[in-house]
Coordinates of C-alpha atoms in Angstrom, one line a residue:
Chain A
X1 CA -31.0 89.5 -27.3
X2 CA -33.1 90.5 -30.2
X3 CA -37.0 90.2 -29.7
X4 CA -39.6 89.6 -32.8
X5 CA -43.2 90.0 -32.0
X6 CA -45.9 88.4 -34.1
X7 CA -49.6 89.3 -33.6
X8 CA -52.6 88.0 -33.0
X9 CA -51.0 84.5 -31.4
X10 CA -53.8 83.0 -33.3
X11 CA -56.5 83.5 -35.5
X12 CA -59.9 81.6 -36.7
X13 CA -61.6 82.6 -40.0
X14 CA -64.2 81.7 -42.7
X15 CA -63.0 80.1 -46.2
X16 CA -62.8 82.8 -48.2
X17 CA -61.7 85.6 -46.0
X18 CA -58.8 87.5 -46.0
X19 CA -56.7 87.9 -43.3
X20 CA -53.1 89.5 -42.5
X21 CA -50.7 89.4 -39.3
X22 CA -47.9 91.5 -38.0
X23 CA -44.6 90.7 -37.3
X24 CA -42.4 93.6 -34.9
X25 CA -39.0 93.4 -34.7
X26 CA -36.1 96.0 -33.8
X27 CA -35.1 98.1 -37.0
X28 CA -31.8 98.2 -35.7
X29 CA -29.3 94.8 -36.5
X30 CA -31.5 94.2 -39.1
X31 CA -30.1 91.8 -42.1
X32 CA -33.5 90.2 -43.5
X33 CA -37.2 89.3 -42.3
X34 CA -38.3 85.8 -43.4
X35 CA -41.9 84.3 -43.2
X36 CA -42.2 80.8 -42.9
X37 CA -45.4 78.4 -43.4
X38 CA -45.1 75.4 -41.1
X39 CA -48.2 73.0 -41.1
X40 CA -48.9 70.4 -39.1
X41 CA -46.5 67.0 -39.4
X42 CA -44.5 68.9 -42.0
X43 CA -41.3 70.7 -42.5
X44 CA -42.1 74.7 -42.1
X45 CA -41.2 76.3 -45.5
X46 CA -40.0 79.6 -46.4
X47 CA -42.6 82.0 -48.6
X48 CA -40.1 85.1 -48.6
X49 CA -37.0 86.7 -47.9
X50 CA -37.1 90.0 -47.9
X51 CA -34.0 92.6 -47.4
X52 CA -34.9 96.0 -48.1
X53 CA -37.6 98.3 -47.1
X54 CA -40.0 99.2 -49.1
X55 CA -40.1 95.2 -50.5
X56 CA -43.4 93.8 -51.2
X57 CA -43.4 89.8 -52.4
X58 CA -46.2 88.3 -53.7
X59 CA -47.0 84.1 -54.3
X60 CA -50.6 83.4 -55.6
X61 CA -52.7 84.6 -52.8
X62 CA -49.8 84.6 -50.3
X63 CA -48.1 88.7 -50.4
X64 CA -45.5 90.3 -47.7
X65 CA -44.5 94.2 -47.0
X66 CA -41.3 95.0 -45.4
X67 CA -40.8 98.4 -43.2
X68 CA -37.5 98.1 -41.9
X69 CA -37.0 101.7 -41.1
X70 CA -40.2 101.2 -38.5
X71 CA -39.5 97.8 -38.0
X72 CA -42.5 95.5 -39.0
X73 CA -43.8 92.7 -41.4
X74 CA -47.1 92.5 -42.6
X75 CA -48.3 88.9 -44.1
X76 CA -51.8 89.4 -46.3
X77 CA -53.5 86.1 -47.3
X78 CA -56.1 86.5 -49.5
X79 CA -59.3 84.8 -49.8
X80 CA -58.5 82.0 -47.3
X81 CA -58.6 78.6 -47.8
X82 CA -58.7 75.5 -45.6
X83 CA -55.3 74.4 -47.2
X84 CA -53.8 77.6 -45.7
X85 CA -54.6 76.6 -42.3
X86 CA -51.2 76.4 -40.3
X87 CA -48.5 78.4 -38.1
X88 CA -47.0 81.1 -40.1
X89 CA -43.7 82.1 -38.7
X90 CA -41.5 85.2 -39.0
X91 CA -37.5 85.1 -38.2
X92 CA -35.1 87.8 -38.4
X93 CA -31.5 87.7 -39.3
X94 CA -29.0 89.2 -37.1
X95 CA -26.7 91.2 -38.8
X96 CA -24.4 91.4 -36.1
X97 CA -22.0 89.0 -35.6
X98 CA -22.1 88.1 -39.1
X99 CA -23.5 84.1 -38.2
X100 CA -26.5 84.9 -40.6
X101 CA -28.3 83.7 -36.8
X102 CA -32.5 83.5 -37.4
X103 CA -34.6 84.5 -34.6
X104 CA -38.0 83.7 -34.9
X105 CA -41.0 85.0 -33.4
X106 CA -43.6 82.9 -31.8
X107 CA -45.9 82.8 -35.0
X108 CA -49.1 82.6 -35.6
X109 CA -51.7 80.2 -35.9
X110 CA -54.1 79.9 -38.5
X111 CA -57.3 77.9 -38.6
X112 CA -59.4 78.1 -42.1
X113 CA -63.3 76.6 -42.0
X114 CA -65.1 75.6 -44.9
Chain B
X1 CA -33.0 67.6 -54.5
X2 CA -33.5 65.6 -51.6
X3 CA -34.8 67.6 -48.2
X4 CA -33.5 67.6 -45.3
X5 CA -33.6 63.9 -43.4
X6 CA -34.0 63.9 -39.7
X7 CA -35.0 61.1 -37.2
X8 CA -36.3 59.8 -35.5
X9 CA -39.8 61.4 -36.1
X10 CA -41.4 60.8 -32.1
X11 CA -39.5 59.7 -29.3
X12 CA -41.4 59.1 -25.9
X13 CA -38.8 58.9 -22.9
X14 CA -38.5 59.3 -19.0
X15 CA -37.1 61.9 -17.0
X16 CA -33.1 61.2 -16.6
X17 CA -33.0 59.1 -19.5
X18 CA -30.6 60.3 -22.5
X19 CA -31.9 60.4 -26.2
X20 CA -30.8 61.3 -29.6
X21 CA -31.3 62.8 -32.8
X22 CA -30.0 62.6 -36.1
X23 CA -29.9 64.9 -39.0
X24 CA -29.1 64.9 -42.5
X25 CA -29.0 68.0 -44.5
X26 CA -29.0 69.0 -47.8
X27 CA -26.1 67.9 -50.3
X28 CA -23.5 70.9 -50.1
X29 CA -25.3 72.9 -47.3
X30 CA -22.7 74.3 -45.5
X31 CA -24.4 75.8 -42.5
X32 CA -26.7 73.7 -39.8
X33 CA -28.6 74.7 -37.3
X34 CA -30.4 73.2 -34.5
X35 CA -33.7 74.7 -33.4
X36 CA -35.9 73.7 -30.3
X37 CA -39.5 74.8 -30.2
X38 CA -41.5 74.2 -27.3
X39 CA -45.6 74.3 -27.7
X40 CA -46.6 77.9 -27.5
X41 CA -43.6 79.7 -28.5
X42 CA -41.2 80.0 -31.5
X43 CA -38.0 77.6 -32.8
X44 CA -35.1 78.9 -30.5
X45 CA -31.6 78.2 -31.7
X46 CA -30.0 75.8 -29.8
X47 CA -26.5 75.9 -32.0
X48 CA -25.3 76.9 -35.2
X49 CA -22.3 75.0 -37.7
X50 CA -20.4 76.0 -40.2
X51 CA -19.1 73.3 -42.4
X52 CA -17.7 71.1 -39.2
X53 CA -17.1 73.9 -36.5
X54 CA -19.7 75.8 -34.2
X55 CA -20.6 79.1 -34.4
X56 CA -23.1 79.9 -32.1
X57 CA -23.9 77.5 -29.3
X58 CA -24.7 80.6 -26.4
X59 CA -28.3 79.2 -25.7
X60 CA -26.9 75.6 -25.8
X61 CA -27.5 73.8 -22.3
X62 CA -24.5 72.4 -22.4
X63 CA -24.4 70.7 -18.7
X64 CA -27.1 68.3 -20.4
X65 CA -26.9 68.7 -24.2
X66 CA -24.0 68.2 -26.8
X67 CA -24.0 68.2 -30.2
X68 CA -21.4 67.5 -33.0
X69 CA -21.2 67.7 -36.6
X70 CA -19.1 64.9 -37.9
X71 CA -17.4 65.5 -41.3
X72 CA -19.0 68.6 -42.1
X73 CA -22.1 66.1 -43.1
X74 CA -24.5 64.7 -40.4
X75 CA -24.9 65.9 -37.2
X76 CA -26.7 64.2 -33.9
X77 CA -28.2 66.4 -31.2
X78 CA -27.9 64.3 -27.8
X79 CA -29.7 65.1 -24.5
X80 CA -28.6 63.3 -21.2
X81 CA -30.3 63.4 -18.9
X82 CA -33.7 64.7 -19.8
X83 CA -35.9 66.7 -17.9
X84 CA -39.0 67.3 -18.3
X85 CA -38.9 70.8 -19.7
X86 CA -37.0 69.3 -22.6
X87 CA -40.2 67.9 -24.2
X88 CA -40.2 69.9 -27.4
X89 CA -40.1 69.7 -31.3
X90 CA -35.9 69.4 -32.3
X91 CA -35.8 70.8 -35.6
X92 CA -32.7 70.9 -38.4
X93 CA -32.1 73.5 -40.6
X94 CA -29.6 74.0 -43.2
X95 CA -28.9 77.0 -45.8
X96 CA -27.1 77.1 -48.6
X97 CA -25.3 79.0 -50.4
X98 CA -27.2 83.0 -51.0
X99 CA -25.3 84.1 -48.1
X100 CA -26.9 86.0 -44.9
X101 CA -30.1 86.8 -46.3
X102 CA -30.5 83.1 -47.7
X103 CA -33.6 80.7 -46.8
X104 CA -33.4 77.9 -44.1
X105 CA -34.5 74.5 -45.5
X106 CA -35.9 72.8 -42.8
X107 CA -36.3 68.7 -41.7
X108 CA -39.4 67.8 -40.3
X109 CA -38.7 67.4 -36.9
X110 CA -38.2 65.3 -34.0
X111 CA -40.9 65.5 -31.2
X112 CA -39.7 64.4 -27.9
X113 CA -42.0 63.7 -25.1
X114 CA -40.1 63.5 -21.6
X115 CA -42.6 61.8 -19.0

């Protein structure tokens, strides 16, 4: 069974910092990393999909790196806000088997303070 | 375009008692998955449909849990009986049509709370 890692588990910061987190994974199998936002009483929702290494994605403040041949994510939010305050989720698709299965790691947890 | 529908949202029961959830996914989504996250840890699958027909149920408790996908449409996630390490956030997914590397489109969950 495929194992993602995401690091720190969580995380408390000042508005206005920046901040990134980590998400490991095994290079091998690999199909596609994805990072979800999930905030509290709401559906998590995708930010990127990302395939090959090398990829970098970008939304506002919001930006992702890929290294596949290592195997890890990195997830950069800059200048934090208290609306970014949530769990941000990573998930790996399996390419084996050919379900397009997810496997998420156990995210992490954001808390932004004014 | 509509999300995806699930309910209900909170659902208190005891041990031994049997429960359900409901979910409707997006128009034309082919592919559903159920997810079951548990406080502290990330959404595991719990089983995976294509159109009508499962393709992944291996972490499926299946001496207490069943789940069916009627029509290729809606689909209900049924425990019976409960225990207490059930109590956990039940979350549908559904993806469309961009293939392997596609998005999930989530619902926004069912939290069950076995006492």
């Amino acid at each position: 069974i495929l194992n993602v890692e995401q690091s720190p588990q969580s995380l408390h910061v000042q508005e206005g910092d920046s901040t990134n987190f980590t998400c490991s994974f095994p290079s091998s199998n690999f199909y596609a990393l994805h990072w979800y936002r999930w905030e509290t009483a709401k559906s998590p929702e995708a930010l990127f999909v990302m395939t090959l290494n090398g990829d970098e994605k970008k939304k506002g403040r919001i930006s992702a790196t890929l290294n596949t041949k290592e195997g890890y994510s990195y997830l950069y939010i800059k200048g934090s806000q208290p609306e970014d305050s949530a769990t941000y989720l990573c998930a790996l698709t399996d390419g084996s088997g050919n379900t397009g299965k997810l496997i998420f790691g156990q995210g992490t947890t954001l808390q932004v303070k004014p | 375009e509509a999300g995806v529908a699930q309910s209900p949202r909170y659902k208190i029961i005891e041990k031994r008692q049997s429960v359900a959830f409901w979910c409707n996914p997006i128009s034309g989504h082919a592919t559903l998955y159920w997810y079951q996250q548990i406080l502290g840890q990330g959404p595991k699958l719990l089983i995976q449909f294509q159109n009508n027909g499962v393709v992944d149920d291996s972490q499926l408790p299946k001496d207490r849990f069943s789940a069916e996908r009627l029509k290729g449409v809606d689909s209900t996630l049924k425990i019976q009986p409960a225990k207490l390490e059930d109590s956990a956030v039940y979350l549908c997914a559904t993806r469309g049509d961009r293939g392997l590397a596609g998005e999930l489109f989530f619902g926004e969950g069912s939290r069950l709370t076995v006492l």
